[in-house]
mmCIF file of C-alpha atoms in Angstrom:
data_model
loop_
_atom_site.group_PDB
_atom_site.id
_atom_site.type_symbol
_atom_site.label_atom_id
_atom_site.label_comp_id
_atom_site.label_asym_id
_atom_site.label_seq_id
_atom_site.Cartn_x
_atom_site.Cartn_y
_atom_site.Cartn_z
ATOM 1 C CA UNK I 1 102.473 96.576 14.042
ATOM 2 C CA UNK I 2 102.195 95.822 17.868
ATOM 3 C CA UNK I 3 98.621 94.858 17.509
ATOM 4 C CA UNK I 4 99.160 92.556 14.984
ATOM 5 C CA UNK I 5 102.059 91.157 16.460
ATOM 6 C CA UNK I 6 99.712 90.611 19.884
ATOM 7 C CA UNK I 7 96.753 88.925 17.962
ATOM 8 C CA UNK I 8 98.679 86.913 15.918
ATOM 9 C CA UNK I 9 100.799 85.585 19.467
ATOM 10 C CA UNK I 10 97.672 85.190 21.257
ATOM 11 C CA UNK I 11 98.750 88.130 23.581
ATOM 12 C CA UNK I 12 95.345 89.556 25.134
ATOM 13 C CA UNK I 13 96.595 92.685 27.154
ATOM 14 C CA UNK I 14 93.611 95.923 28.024
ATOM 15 C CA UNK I 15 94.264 98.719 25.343
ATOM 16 C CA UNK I 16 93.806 102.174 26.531
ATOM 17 C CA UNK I 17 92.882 104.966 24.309
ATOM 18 C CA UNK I 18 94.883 107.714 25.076
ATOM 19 C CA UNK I 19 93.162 110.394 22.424
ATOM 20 C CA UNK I 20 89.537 109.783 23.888
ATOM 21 C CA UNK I 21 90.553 108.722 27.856
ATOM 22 C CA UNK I 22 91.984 111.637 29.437
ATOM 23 C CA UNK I 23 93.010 109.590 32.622
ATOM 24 C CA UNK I 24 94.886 107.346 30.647
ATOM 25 C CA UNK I 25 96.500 110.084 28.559
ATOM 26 C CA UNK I 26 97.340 111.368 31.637
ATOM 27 C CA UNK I 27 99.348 108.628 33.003
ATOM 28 C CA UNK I 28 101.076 107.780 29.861
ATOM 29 C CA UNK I 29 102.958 111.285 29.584
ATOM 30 C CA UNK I 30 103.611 111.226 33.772
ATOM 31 C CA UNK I 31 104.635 107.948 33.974
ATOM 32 C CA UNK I 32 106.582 107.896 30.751
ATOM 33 C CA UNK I 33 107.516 111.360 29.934
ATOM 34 C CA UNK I 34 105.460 111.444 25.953
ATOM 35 C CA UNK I 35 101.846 110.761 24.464
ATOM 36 C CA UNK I 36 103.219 108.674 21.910
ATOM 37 C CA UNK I 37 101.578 105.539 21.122
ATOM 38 C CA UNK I 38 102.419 102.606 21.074
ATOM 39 C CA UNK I 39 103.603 102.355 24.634
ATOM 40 C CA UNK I 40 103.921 99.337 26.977
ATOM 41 C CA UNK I 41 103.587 100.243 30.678
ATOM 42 C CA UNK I 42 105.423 96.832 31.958
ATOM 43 C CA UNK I 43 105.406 96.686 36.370
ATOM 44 C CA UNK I 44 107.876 94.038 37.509
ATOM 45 C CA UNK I 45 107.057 91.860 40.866
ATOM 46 C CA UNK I 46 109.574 94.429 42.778
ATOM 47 C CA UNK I 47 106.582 97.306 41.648
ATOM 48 C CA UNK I 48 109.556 99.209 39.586
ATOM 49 C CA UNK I 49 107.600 100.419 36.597
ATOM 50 C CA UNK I 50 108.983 100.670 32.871
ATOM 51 C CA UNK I 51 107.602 102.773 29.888
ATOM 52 C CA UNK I 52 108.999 101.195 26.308
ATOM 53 C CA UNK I 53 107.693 103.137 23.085
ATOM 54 C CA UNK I 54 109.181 101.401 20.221
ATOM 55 C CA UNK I 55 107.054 99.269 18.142
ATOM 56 C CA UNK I 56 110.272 96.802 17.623
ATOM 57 C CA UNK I 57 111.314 96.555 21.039
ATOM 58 C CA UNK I 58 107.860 96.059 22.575
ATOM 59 C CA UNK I 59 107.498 93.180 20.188
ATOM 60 C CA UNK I 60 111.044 91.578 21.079
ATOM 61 C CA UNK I 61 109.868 92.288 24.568
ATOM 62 C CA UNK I 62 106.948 90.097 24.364
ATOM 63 C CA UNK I 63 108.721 87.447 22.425
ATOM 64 C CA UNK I 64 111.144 87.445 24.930
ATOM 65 C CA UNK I 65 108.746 86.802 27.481
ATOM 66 C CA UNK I 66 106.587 84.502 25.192
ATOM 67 C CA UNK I 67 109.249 82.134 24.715
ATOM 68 C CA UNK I 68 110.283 82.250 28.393
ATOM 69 C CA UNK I 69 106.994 81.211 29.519
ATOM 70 C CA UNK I 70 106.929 78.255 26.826
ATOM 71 C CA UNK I 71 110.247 77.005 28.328
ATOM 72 C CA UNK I 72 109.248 77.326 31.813
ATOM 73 C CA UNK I 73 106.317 75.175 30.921
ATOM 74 C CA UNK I 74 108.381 72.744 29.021
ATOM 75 C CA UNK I 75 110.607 72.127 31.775
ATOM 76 C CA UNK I 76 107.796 71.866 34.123
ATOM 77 C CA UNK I 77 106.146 68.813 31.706
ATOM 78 C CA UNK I 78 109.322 67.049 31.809
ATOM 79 C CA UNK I 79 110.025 66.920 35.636
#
């Protein structure tokens, strides 16, 4: 669902694979707590780090953040 969501948005983020990269595997369950996939690892400017598992709330995430960026550029054209 997440994948499709990001291909169809135009979102091009790196993938890991967590079953065949160890080191990545690793970091998912110490950073986050679980293996389970999907998981977005998102790092705000202030370096604070946030783990978000859901398949629904990692797309309204992105949306969110889509549609902030397309009114941030909006703005921008008009002034």
């Amino acid at each position: 669902r997440v994948r499709r969501y990001m291909a169809d948005a135009g979102w091009d983020f790196p993938l890991q694979d967590t079953l065949r990269d160890r080191a990545a595997r690793a970091e998912l369950i110490e950073g986050g707590g679980r293996a389970t996939v999907p998981c977005l690892k998102i790092t705000r400017e202030d370096g604070e780090v946030t783990w978000m598992y859901e398949s629904l709330d990692i797309i309204d995430y992105l949306e969110s953040r889509r549609s902030a960026s397309a009114a941030a550029k909006a703005q921008s054209a008009e002034g």
